[in-house]
CSV table of C-alpha atoms and ligand atoms in Angstrom, one decimal:
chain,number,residue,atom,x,y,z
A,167,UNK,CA,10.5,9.2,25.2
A,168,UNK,CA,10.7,8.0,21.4
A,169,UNK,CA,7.4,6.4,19.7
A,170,UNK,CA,8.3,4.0,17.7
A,171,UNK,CA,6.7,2.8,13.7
A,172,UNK,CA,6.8,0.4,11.3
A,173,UNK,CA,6.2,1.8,7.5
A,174,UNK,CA,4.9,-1.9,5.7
A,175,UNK,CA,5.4,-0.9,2.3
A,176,UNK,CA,5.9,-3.5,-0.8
A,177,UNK,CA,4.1,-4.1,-3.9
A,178,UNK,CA,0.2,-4.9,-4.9
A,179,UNK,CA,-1.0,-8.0,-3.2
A,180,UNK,CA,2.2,-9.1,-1.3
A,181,UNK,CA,0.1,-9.4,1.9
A,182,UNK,CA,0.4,-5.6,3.7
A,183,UNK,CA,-2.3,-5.9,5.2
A,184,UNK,CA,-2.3,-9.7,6.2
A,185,UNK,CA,0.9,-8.8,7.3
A,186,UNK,CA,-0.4,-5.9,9.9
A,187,UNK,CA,-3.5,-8.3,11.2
A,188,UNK,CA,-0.8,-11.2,11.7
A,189,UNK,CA,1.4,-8.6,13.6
A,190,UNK,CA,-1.6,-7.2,15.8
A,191,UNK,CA,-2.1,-10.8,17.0
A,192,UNK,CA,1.0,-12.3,17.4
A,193,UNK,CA,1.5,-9.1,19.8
A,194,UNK,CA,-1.6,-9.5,21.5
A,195,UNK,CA,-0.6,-12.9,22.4
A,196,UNK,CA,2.7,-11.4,24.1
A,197,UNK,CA,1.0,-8.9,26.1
A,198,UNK,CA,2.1,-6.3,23.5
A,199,UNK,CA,0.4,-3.0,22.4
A,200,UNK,CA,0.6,-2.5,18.6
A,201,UNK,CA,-1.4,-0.4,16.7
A,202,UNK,CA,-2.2,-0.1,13.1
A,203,UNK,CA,-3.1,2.9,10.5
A,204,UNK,CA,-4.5,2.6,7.6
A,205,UNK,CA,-3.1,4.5,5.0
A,206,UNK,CA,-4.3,3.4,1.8
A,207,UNK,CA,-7.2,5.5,0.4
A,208,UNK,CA,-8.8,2.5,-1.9
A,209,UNK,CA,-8.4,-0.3,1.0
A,210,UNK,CA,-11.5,-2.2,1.1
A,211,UNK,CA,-10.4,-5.1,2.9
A,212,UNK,CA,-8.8,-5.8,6.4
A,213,UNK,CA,-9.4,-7.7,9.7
A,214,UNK,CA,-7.1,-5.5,12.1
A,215,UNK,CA,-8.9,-2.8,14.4
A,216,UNK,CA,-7.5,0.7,12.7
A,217,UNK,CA,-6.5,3.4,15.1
A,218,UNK,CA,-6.6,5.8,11.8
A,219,UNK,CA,-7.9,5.2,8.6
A,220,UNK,CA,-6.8,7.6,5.7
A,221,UNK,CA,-10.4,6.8,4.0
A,222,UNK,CA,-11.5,9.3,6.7
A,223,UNK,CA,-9.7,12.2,4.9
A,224,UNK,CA,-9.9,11.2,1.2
A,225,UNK,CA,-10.7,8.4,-1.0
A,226,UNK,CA,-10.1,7.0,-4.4
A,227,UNK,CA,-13.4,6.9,-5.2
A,228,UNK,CA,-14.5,10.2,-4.5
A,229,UNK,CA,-11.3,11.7,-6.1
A,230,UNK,CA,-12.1,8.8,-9.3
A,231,UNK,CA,-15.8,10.7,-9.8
A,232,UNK,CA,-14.7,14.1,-9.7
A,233,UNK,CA,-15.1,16.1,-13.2
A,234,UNK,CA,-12.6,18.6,-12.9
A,235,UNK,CA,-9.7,16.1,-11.9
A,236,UNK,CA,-10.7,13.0,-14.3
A,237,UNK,CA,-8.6,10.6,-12.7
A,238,UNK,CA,-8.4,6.9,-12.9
A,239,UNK,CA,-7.1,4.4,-9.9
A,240,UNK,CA,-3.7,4.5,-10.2
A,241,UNK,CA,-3.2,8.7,-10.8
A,242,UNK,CA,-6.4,9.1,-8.2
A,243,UNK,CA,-4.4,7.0,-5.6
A,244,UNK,CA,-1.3,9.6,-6.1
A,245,UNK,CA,-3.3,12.6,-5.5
A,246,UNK,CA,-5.0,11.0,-2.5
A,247,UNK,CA,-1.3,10.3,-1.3
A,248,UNK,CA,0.0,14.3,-2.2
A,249,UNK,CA,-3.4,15.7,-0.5
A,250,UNK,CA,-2.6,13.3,2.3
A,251,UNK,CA,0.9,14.7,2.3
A,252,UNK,CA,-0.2,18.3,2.4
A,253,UNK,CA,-2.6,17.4,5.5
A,254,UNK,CA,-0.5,15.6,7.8
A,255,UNK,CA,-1.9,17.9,10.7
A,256,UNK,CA,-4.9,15.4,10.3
A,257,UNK,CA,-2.9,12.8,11.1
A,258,UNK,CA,-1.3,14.5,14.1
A,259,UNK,CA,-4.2,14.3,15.5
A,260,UNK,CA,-5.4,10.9,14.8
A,261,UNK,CA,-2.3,9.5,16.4
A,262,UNK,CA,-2.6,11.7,19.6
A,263,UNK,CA,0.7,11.4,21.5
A,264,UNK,CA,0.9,8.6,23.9
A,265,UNK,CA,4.5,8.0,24.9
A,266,UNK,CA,5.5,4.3,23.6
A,267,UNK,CA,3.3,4.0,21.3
A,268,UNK,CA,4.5,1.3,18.6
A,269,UNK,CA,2.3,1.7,15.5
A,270,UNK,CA,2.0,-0.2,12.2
A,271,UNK,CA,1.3,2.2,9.0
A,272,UNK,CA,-0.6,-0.1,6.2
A,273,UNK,CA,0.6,1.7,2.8
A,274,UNK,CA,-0.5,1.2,0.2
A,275,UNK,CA,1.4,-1.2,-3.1
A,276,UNK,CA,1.4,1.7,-6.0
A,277,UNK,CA,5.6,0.4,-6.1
A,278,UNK,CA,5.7,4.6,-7.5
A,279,UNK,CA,4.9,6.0,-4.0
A,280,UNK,CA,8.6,3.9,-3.1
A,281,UNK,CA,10.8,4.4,-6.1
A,282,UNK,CA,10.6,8.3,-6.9
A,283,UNK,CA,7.2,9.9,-5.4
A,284,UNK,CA,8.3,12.3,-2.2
A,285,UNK,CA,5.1,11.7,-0.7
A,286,UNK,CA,6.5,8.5,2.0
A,287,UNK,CA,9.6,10.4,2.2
A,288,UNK,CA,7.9,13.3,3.8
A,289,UNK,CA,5.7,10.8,5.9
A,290,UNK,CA,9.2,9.8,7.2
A,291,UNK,CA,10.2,13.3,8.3
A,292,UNK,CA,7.4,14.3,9.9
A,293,UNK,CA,7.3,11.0,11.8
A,294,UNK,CA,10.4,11.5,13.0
A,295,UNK,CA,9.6,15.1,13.8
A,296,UNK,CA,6.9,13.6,16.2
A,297,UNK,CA,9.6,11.7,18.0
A,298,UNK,CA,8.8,8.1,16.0
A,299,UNK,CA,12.2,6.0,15.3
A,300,UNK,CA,10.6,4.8,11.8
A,301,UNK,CA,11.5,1.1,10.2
A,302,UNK,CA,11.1,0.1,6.8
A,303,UNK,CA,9.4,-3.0,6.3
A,304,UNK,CA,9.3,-3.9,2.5
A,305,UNK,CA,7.2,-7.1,1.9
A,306,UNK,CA,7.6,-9.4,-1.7
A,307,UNK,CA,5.5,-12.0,-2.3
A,308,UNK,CA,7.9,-15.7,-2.4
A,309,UNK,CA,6.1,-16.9,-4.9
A,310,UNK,CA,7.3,-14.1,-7.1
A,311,UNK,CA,10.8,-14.8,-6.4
A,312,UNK,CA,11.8,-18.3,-7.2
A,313,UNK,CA,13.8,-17.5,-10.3
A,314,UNK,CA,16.2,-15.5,-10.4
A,315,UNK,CA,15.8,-12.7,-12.5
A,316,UNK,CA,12.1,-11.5,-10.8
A,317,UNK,CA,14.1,-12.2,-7.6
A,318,UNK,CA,16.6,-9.4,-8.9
A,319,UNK,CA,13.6,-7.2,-9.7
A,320,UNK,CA,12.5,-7.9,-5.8
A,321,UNK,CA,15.7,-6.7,-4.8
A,322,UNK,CA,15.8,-3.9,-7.2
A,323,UNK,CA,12.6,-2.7,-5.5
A,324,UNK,CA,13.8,-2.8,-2.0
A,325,UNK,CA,16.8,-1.1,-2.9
A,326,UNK,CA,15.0,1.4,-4.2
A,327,UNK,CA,12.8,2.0,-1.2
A,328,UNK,CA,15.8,1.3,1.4
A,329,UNK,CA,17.8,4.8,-1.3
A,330,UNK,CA,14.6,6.6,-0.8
A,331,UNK,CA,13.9,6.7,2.3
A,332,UNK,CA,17.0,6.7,4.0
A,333,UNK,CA,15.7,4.8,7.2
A,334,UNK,CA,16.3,1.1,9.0
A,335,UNK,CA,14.6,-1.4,6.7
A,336,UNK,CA,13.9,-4.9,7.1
A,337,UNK,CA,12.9,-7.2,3.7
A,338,UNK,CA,10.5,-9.6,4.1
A,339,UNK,CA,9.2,-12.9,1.7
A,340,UNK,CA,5.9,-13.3,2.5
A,341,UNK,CA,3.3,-16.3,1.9
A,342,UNK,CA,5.9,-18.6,2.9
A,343,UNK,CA,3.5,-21.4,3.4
A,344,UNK,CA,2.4,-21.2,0.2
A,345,UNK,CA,5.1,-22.8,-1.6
A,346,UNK,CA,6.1,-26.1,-3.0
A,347,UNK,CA,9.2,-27.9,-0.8
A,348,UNK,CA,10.7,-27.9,-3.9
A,349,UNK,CA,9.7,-24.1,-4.5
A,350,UNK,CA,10.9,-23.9,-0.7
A,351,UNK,CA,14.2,-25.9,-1.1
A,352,UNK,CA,14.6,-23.6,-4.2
A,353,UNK,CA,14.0,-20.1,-2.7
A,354,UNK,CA,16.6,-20.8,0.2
A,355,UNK,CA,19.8,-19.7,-1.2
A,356,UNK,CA,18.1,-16.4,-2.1
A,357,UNK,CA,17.8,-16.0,1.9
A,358,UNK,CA,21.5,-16.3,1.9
A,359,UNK,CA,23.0,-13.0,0.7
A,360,UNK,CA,26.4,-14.5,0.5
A,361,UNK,CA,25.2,-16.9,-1.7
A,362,UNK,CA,23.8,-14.4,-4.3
A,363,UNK,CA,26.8,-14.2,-6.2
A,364,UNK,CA,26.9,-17.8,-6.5
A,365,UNK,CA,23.1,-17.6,-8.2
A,366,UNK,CA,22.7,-19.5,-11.4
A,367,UNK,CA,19.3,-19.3,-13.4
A,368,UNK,CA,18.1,-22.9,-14.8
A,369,UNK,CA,15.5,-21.8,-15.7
A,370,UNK,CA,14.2,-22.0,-19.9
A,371,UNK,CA,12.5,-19.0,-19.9
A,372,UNK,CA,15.7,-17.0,-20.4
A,373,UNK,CA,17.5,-17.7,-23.6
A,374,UNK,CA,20.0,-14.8,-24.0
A,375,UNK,CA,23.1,-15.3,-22.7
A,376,UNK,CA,23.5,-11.5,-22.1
A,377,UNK,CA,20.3,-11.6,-19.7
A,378,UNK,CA,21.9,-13.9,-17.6
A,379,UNK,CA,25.1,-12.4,-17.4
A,380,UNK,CA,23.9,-9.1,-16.4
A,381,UNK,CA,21.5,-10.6,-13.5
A,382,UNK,CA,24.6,-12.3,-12.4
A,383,UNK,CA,26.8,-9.3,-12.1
A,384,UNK,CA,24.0,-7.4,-10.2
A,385,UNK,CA,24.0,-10.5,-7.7
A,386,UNK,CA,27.6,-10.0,-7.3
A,387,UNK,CA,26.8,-6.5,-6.5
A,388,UNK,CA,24.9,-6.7,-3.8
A,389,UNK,CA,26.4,-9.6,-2.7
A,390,UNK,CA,29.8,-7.5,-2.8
A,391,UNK,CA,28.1,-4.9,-0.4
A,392,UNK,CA,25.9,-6.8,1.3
A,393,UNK,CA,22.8,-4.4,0.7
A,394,UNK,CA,19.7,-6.4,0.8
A,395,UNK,CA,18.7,-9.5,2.7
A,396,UNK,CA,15.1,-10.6,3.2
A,397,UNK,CA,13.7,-13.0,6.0
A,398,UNK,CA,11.0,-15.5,5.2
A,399,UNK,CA,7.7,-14.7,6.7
A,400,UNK,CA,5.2,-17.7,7.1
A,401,UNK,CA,1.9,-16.2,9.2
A,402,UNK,CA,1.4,-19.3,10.5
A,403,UNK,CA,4.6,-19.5,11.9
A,404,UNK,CA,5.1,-18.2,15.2
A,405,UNK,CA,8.6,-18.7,16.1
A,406,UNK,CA,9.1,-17.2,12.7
A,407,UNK,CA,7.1,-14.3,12.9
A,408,UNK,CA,8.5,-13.6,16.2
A,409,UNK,CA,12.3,-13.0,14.8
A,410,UNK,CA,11.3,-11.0,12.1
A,411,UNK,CA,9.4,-8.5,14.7
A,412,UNK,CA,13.3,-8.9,17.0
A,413,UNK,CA,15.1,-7.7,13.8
A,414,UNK,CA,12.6,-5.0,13.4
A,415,UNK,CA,12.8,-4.0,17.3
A,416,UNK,CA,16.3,-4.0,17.1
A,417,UNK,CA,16.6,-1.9,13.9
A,418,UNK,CA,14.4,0.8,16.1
A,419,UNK,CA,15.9,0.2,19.5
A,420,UNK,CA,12.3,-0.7,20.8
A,421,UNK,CA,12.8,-1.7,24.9
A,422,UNK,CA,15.9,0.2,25.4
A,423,UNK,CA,13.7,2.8,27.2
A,424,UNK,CA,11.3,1.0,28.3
A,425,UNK,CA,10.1,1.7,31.9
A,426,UNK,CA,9.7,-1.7,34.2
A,427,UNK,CA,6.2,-2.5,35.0
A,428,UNK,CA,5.4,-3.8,38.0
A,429,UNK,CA,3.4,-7.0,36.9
A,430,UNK,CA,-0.4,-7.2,38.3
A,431,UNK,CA,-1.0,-7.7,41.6
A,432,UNK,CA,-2.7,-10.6,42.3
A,433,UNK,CA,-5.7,-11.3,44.9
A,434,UNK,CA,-4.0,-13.8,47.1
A,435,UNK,CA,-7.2,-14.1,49.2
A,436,UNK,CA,-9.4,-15.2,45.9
A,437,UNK,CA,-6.7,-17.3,44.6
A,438,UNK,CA,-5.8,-19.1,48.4
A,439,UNK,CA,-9.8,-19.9,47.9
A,440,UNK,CA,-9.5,-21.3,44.5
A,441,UNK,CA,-6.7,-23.6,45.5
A,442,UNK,CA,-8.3,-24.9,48.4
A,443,UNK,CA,-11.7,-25.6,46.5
A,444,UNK,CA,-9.3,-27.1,43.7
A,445,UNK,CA,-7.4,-29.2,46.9
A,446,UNK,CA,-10.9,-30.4,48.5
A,447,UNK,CA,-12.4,-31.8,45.0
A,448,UNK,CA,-9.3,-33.7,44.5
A,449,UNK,CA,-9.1,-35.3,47.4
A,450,UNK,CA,-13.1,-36.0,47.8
A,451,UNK,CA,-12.8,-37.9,44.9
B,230,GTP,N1,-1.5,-18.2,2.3
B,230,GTP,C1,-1.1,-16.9,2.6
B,230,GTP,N2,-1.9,-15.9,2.0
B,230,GTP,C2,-1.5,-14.6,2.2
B,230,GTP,C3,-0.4,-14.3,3.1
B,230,GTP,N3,-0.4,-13.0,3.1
B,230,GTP,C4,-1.3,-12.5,2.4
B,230,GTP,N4,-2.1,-13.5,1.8
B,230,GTP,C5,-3.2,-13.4,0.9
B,230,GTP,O1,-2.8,-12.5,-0.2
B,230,GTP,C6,-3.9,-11.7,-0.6
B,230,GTP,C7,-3.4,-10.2,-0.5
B,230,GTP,O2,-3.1,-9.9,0.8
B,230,GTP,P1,-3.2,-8.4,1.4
B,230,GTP,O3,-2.7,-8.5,2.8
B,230,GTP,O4,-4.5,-7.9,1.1
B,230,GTP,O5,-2.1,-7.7,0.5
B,230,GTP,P2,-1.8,-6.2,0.4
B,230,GTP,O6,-0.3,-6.0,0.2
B,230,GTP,O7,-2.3,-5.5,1.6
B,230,GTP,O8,-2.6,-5.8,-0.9
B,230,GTP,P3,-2.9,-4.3,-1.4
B,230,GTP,O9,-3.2,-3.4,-0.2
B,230,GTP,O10,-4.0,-4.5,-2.4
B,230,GTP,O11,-1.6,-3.8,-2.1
B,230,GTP,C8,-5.0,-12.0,0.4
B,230,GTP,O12,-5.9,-12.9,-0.3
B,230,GTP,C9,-4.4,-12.6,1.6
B,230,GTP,O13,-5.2,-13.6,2.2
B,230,GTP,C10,0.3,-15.4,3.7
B,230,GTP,O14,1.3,-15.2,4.4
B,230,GTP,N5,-0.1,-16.6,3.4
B,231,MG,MG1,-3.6,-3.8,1.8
């Protein structure tokens, strides 16, 4: 029986982790076991219940203070990731093997670890050496796409990942509910894939007629193929949230071998003496 896992990957601060939490709920709500890993070594913050939490093997910090290796964040949080890599035995057994099991892996948003580090390429294989059928989910904060050209370099980014990693991946825009209706109204056709071809930028910022030419063609690019499409993800949206976890499902083939559960049996005597308590009040008064 396959496991099945969701990599959230994207940038600093475009809402991984909010992301996971939102997830863990919405599934609670639907009867639904999800689970989520932690996987980024200088997390401090999160409101999800962790089922593994990479801070137990290494952490920034500790690596940060060490004499010999000297490091700041950023080159700290890449050895944490390459001594994570060379240890996955401890995440073996962190993750057990329960048949089913669908679990979320929180990276971390050092955009390096997607672009050209091996480190969540090897995460890859060895998950799918341990029977997981592994989605991509790259997240980009909306509010960092509403022009054109940073919505290219949002693309670029997924792209990038989607090359990498060579696995199903599903782009989302996050903090949906933070923009304008304008902002809103604005962002739509970058939904659209077809329509990416069709982009114009209005904006004043860019002056040089070459600039905008070349984000054009590389709209008409990946418009021509097709290669990257995000969803909007509003965390307050439920209907919403619920179709970006049916692409992700479908993109894993999560159900397909699902075994039918016989639903709970229920105590007929305690519930024939609820209704007839329920019956009398009603008609006493
Ligand atoms: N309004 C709103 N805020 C959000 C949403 N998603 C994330 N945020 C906020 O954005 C900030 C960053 O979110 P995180 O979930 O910590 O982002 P992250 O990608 O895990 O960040 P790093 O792990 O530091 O890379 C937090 O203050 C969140 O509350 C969203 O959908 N809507
Ligand atoms: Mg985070």
């Amino acid at each position: 029986m396959p496991r099945y896992a969701q990599l959230v990957m994207g940038p600093a601060g475009s809402g991984k982790s909010t992301y996971c939490s939102t997830m863990v709920q919405h599934s609670q709500a639907f009867n639904r076991s999800v689970q989520v890993v932690n996987l980024d070594p200088a997390a401090e913050h999160f409101d999800y219940p962790v089922m593994a939490d990479i801070r137990e093997l290494i952490q920034v910090d500790d690596v940060m203070e060490d004499d010999s290796l000297r490091f700041g964040p950023n080159g700290g949080l890449v050895f944490c990731m390459e001594y994570f890599a060379n240890n996955f035995d401890w995440l073996e057994e962190s993750l057990g093997h329960v048949e089913d099991d669908y679990i979320l892996f929180d990276c971390p948003g050092q955009i390096e670890l997607y672009t050209h580090l091996p480190v969540m390429k090897q995460l890859v294989e060895q998950l799918q050496q341990w029977e997981f059928r592994v989605c991509g989910v790259f997240l980009v904060d909306s509010q960092f796409m509403v022009e054109s050209f940073k919505f290219i370099s949002g693309v670029m980014a997924a792209l990038s990942a989607m090359v990498s990693l060579e696995i199903p991946q599903v782009n989302i825009m996050t903090k949906m509910d933070l923009l304008s209706p304008k902002a809103k109204k604005e962002i739509e056709k970058y939904l659209d894939p077809d329509m990416y071809s069709m982009m114009e930028d209005n904006s004043d910022t860019i002056r040089s007629t070459k600039f905008k030419k070349l984000t054009k063609a590389i709209c008409g690019l990946i418009d021509d193929y097709s290669m990257v499409r995000f969803l909007p993800f509003d965390r307050t949206d439920e209907e919403g949230i619920n179709i970006v976890l049916q692409h992700i499902d479908f993109s894993i083939q999560y159900g397909e071998d699902l075994e039918f559960k016989e639903p709970k049996e229920v105590d007929e005597e305690a519930a024939n003496i609820n209704y007839d308590e329920i019956f009398e009040d009603k008609v006493s008064s």
